[in-house]
mmCIF file of C-alpha atoms in Angstrom:
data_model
loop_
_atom_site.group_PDB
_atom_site.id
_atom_site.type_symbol
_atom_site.label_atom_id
_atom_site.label_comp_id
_atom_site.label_asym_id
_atom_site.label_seq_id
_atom_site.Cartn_x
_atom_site.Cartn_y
_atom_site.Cartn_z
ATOM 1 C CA UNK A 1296 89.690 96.086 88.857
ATOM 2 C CA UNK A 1297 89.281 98.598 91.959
ATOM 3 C CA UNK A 1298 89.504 102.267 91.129
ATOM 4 C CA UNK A 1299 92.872 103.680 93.061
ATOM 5 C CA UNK A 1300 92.545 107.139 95.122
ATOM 6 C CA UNK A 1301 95.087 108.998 96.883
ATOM 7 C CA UNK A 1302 93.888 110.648 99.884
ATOM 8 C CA UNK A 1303 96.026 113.675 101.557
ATOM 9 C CA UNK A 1304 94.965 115.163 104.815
ATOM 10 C CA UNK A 1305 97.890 115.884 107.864
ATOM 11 C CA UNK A 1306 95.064 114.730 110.122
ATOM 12 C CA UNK A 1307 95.404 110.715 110.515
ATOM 13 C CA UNK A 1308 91.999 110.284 112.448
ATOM 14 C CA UNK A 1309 90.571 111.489 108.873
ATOM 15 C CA UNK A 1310 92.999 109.542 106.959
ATOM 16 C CA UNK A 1311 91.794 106.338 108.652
ATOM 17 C CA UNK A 1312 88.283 107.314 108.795
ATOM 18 C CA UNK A 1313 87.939 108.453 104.839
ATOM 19 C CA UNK A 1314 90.179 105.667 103.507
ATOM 20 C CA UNK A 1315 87.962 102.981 105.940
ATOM 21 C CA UNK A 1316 85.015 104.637 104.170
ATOM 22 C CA UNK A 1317 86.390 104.491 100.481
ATOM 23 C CA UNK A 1318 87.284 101.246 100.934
ATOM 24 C CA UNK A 1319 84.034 99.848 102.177
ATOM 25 C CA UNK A 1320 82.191 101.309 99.001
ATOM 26 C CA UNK A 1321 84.913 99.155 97.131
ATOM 27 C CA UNK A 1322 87.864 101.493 96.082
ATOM 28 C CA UNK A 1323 91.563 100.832 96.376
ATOM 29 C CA UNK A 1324 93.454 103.592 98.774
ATOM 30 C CA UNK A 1325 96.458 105.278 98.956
ATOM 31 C CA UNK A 1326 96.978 107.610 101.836
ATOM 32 C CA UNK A 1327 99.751 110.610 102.698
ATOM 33 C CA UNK A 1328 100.215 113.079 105.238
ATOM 34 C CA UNK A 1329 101.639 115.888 103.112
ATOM 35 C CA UNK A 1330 101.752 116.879 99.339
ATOM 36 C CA UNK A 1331 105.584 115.289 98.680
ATOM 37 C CA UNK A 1332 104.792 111.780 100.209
ATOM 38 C CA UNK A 1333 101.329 112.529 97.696
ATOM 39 C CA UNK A 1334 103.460 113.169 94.802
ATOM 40 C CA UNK A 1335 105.478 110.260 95.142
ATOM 41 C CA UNK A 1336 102.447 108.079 95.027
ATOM 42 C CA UNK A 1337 100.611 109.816 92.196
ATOM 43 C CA UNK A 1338 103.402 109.591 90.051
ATOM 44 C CA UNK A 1339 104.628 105.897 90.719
ATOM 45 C CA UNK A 1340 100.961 104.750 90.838
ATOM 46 C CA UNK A 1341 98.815 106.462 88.634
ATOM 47 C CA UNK A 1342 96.125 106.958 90.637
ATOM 48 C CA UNK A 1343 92.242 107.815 88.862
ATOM 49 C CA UNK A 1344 91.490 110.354 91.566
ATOM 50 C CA UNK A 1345 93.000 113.021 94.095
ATOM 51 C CA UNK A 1346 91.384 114.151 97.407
ATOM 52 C CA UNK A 1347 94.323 116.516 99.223
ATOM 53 C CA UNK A 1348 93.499 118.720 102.245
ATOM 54 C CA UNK A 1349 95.217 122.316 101.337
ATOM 55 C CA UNK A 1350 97.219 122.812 104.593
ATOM 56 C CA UNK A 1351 99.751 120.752 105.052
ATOM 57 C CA UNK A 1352 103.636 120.515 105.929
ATOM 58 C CA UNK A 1353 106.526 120.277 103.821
ATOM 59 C CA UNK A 1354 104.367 120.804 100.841
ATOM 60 C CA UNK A 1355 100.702 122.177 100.588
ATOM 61 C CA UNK A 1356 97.482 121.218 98.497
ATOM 62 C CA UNK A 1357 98.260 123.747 95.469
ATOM 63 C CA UNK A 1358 101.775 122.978 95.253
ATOM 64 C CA UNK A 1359 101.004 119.222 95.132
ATOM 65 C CA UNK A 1360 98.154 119.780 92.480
ATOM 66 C CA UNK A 1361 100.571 122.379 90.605
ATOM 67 C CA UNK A 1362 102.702 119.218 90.228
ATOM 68 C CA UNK A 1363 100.937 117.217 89.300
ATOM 69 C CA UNK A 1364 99.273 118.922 86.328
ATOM 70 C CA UNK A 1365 102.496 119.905 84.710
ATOM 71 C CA UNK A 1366 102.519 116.324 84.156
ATOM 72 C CA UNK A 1367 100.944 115.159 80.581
ATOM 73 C CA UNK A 1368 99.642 112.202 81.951
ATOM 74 C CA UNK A 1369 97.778 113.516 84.817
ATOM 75 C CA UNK A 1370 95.962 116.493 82.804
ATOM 76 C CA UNK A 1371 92.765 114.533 82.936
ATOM 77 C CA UNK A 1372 93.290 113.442 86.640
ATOM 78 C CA UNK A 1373 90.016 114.260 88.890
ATOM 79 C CA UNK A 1374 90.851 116.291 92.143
ATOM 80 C CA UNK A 1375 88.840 117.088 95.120
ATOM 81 C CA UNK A 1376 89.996 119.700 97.950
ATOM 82 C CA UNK A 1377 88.820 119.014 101.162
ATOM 83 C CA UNK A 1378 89.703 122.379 103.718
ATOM 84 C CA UNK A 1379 88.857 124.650 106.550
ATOM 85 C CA UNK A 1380 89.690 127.347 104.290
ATOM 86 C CA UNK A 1381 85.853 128.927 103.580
ATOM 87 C CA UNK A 1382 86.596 131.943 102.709
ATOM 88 C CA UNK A 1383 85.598 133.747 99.301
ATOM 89 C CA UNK A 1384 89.410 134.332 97.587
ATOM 90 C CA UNK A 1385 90.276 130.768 99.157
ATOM 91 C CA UNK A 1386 87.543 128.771 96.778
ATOM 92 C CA UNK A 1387 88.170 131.197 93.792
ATOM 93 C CA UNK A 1388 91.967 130.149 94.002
ATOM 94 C CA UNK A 1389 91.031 126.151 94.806
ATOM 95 C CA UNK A 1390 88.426 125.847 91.964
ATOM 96 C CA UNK A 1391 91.094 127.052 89.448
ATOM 97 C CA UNK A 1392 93.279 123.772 90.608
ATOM 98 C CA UNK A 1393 90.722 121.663 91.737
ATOM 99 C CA UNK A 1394 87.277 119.916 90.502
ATOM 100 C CA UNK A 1395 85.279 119.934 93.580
ATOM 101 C CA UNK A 1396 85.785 121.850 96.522
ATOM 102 C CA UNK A 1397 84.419 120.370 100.245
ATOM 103 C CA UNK A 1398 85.178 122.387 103.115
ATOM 104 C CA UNK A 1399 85.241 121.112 106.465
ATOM 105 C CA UNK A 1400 83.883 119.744 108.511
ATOM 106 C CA UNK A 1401 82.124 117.220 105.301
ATOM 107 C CA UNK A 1402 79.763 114.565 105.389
ATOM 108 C CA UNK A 1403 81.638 111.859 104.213
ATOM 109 C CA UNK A 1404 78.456 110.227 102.193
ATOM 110 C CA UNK A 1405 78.664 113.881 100.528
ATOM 111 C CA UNK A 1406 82.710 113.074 99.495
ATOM 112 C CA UNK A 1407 81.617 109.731 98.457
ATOM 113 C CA UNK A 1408 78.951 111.569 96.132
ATOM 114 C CA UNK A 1409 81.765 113.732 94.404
ATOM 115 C CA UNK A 1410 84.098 111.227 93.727
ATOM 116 C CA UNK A 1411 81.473 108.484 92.232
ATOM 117 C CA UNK A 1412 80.482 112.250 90.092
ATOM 118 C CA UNK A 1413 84.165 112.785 88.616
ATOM 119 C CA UNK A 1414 85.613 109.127 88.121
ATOM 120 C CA UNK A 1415 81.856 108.288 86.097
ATOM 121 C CA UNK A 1416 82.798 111.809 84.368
ATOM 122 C CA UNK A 1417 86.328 110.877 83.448
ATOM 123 C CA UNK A 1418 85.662 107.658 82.495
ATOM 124 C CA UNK A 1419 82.986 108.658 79.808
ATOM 125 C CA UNK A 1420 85.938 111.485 78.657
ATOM 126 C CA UNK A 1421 88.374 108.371 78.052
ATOM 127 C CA UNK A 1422 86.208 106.530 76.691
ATOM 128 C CA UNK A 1423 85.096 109.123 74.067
ATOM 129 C CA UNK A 1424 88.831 109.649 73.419
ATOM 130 C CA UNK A 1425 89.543 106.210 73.152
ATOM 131 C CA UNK A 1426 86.733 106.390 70.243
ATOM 132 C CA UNK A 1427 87.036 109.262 68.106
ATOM 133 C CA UNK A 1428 91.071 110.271 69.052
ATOM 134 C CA UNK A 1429 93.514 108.898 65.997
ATOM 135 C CA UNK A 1430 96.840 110.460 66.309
ATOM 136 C CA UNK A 1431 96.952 113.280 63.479
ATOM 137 C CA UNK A 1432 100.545 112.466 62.683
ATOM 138 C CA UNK A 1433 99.625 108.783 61.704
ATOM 139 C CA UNK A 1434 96.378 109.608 59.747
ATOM 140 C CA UNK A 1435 98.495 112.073 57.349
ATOM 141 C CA UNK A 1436 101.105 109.306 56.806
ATOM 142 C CA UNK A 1437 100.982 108.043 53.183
ATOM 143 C CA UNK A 1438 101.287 104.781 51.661
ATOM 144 C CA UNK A 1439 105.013 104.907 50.978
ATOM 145 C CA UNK A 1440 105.717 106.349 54.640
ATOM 146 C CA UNK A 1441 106.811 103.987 57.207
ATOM 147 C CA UNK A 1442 104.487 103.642 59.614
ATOM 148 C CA UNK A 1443 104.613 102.705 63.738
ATOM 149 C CA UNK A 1444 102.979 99.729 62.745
ATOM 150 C CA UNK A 1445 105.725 98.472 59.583
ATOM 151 C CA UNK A 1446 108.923 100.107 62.010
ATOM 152 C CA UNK A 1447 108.364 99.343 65.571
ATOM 153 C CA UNK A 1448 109.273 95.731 67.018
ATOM 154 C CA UNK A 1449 108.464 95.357 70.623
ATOM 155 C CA UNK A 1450 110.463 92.950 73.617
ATOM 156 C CA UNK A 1451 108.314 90.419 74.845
ATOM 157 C CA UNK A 1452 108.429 92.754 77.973
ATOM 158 C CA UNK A 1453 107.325 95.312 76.221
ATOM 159 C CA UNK A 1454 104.042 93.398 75.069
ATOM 160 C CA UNK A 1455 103.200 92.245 78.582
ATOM 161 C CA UNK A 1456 103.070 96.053 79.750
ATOM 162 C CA UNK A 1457 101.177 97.028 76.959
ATOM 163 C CA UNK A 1458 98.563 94.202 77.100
ATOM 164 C CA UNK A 1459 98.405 95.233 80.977
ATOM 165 C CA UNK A 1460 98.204 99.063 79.874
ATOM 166 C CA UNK A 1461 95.007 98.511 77.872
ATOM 167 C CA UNK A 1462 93.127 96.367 80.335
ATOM 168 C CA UNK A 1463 93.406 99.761 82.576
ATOM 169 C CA UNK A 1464 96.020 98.688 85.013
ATOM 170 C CA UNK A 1465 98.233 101.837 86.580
ATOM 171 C CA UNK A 1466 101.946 101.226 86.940
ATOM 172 C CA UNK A 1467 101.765 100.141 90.206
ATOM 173 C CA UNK A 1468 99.593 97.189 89.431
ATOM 174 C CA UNK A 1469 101.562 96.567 86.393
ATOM 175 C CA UNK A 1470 104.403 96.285 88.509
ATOM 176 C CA UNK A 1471 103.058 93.974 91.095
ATOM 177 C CA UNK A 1472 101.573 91.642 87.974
ATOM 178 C CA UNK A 1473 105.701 91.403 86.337
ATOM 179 C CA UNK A 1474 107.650 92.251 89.267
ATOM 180 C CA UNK A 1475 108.612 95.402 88.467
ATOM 181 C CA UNK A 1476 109.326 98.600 90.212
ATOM 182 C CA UNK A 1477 106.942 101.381 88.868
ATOM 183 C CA UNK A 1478 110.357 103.546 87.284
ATOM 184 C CA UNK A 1479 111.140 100.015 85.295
ATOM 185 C CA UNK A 1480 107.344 100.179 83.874
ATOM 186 C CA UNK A 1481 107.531 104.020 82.877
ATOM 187 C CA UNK A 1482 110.077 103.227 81.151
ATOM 188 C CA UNK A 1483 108.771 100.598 79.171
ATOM 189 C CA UNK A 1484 106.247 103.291 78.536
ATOM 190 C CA UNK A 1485 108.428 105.325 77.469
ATOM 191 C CA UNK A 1486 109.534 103.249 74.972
ATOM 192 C CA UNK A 1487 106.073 102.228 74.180
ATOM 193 C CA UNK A 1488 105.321 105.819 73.432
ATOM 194 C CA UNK A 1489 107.999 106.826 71.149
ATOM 195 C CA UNK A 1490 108.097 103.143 68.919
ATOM 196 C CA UNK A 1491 104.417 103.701 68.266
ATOM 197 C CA UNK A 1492 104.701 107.109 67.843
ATOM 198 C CA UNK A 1493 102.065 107.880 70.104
ATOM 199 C CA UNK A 1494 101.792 111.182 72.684
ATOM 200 C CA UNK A 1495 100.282 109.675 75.826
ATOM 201 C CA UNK A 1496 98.227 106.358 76.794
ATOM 202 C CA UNK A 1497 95.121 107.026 75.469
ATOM 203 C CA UNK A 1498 96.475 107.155 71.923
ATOM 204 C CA UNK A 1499 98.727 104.224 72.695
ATOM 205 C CA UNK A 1500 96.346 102.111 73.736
ATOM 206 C CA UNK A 1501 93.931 103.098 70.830
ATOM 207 C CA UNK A 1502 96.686 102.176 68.769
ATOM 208 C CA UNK A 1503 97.417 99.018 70.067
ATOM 209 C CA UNK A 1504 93.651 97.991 69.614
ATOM 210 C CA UNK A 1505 93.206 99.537 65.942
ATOM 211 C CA UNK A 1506 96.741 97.046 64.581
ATOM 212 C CA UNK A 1507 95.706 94.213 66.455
ATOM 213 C CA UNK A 1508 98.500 94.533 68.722
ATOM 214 C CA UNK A 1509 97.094 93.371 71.913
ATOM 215 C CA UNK A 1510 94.480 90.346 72.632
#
């Protein structure tokens, strides 16, 4: 499965130029022109990485990035800020959003570079997570308490998202796979979340692999 990135700039000669490039080295692309029509995208495809340009109509880099991390989900998401803006109090205030920071004009090999860095980086974190993290409200359960595993019943629906969920396919894919649209799928999640009694997909699918829940 290709690794999805949404890529922000205003500019479309760089839009078509980075995605072009991003593609050739074999990753799926998403591309915006300003931090709502980003937002959208993020949230109905999941991507595994963010590069936004910081000025932009309608809605800038750090409003876009605020956004997105007040979402639990996307805590974890990698972002790279790609901007004209050089100056000292400009980086300070991107590195407190951001992971990498590339001003312009970049070397696009030198992009490439960062975002093979962070998505090796995050997926070592998930995986670690996906090791050692057992929700704490399941491991204090007791014999006699009923458990996700003795109380939840899924739909068959619900089964086919969560088999798709822990093969590492975003909503968007999962979608396409059961022709869906990517609100029907979060809420499926949803759903997924609170019969399991699980906090956000890592745990979930962690879950579903410990009780035997998926293939």
């Amino acid at each position: 499965m290709s690794l999805l990135i949404v890529f922000v700039d205003d500019d479309p000669g760089i839009r078509l130029s980075v995605s072009d490039y991003l593609e050739m080295s074999g990753y799926m692309v998403m591309t915006a022109k300003n931090g709502q029509e980003a937002l959208a995208l993020v949230e109905a495809y999941q991507p595994h990485l963010l590069v936004t340009d910081i000025v932009m109509p309608k809605m800038d880099g750090y409003e876009l990035v605020r956004r997105v991390r007040q979402r639990p989900e996307f805590r974890l998401l990698p972002v790279i800020f790609l901007t004209a803006r050089t100056n000292t109090e400009e980086r300070i205030r991107a590195y407190q959003l951001c992971d990498f920071y590339l001003a312009k004009p970049f070397d696009i090999k030198e992009l490439g570079a960062m975002i093979r860095n962070l998505l090796e980086r995050n997926r070592n974190i998930e995986v670690s997570l996906l090791r050692e993290q057992v929700p704490a409200r399941l491991a204090e359960q007791d014999e006699t308490t009923p458990t996700a595993t003795t109380t939840c019943k899924l739909t068959k629906r619900e089964r086919e998202v969560l088999e798709l969920l822990t093969h590492g396919h975003s909503n968007g894919e999962i979608g396409e796979h059961l022709h869906l649209s990517p609100r029907t799928v979060e809420k499926h999640v949803t759903s997924l979340l609170r019969k399991t009694l699980t906090t956000n997909r890592v745990e979930l699918v962690r879950f579903a692999m410990e009780n035997h829940m998926v293939e």
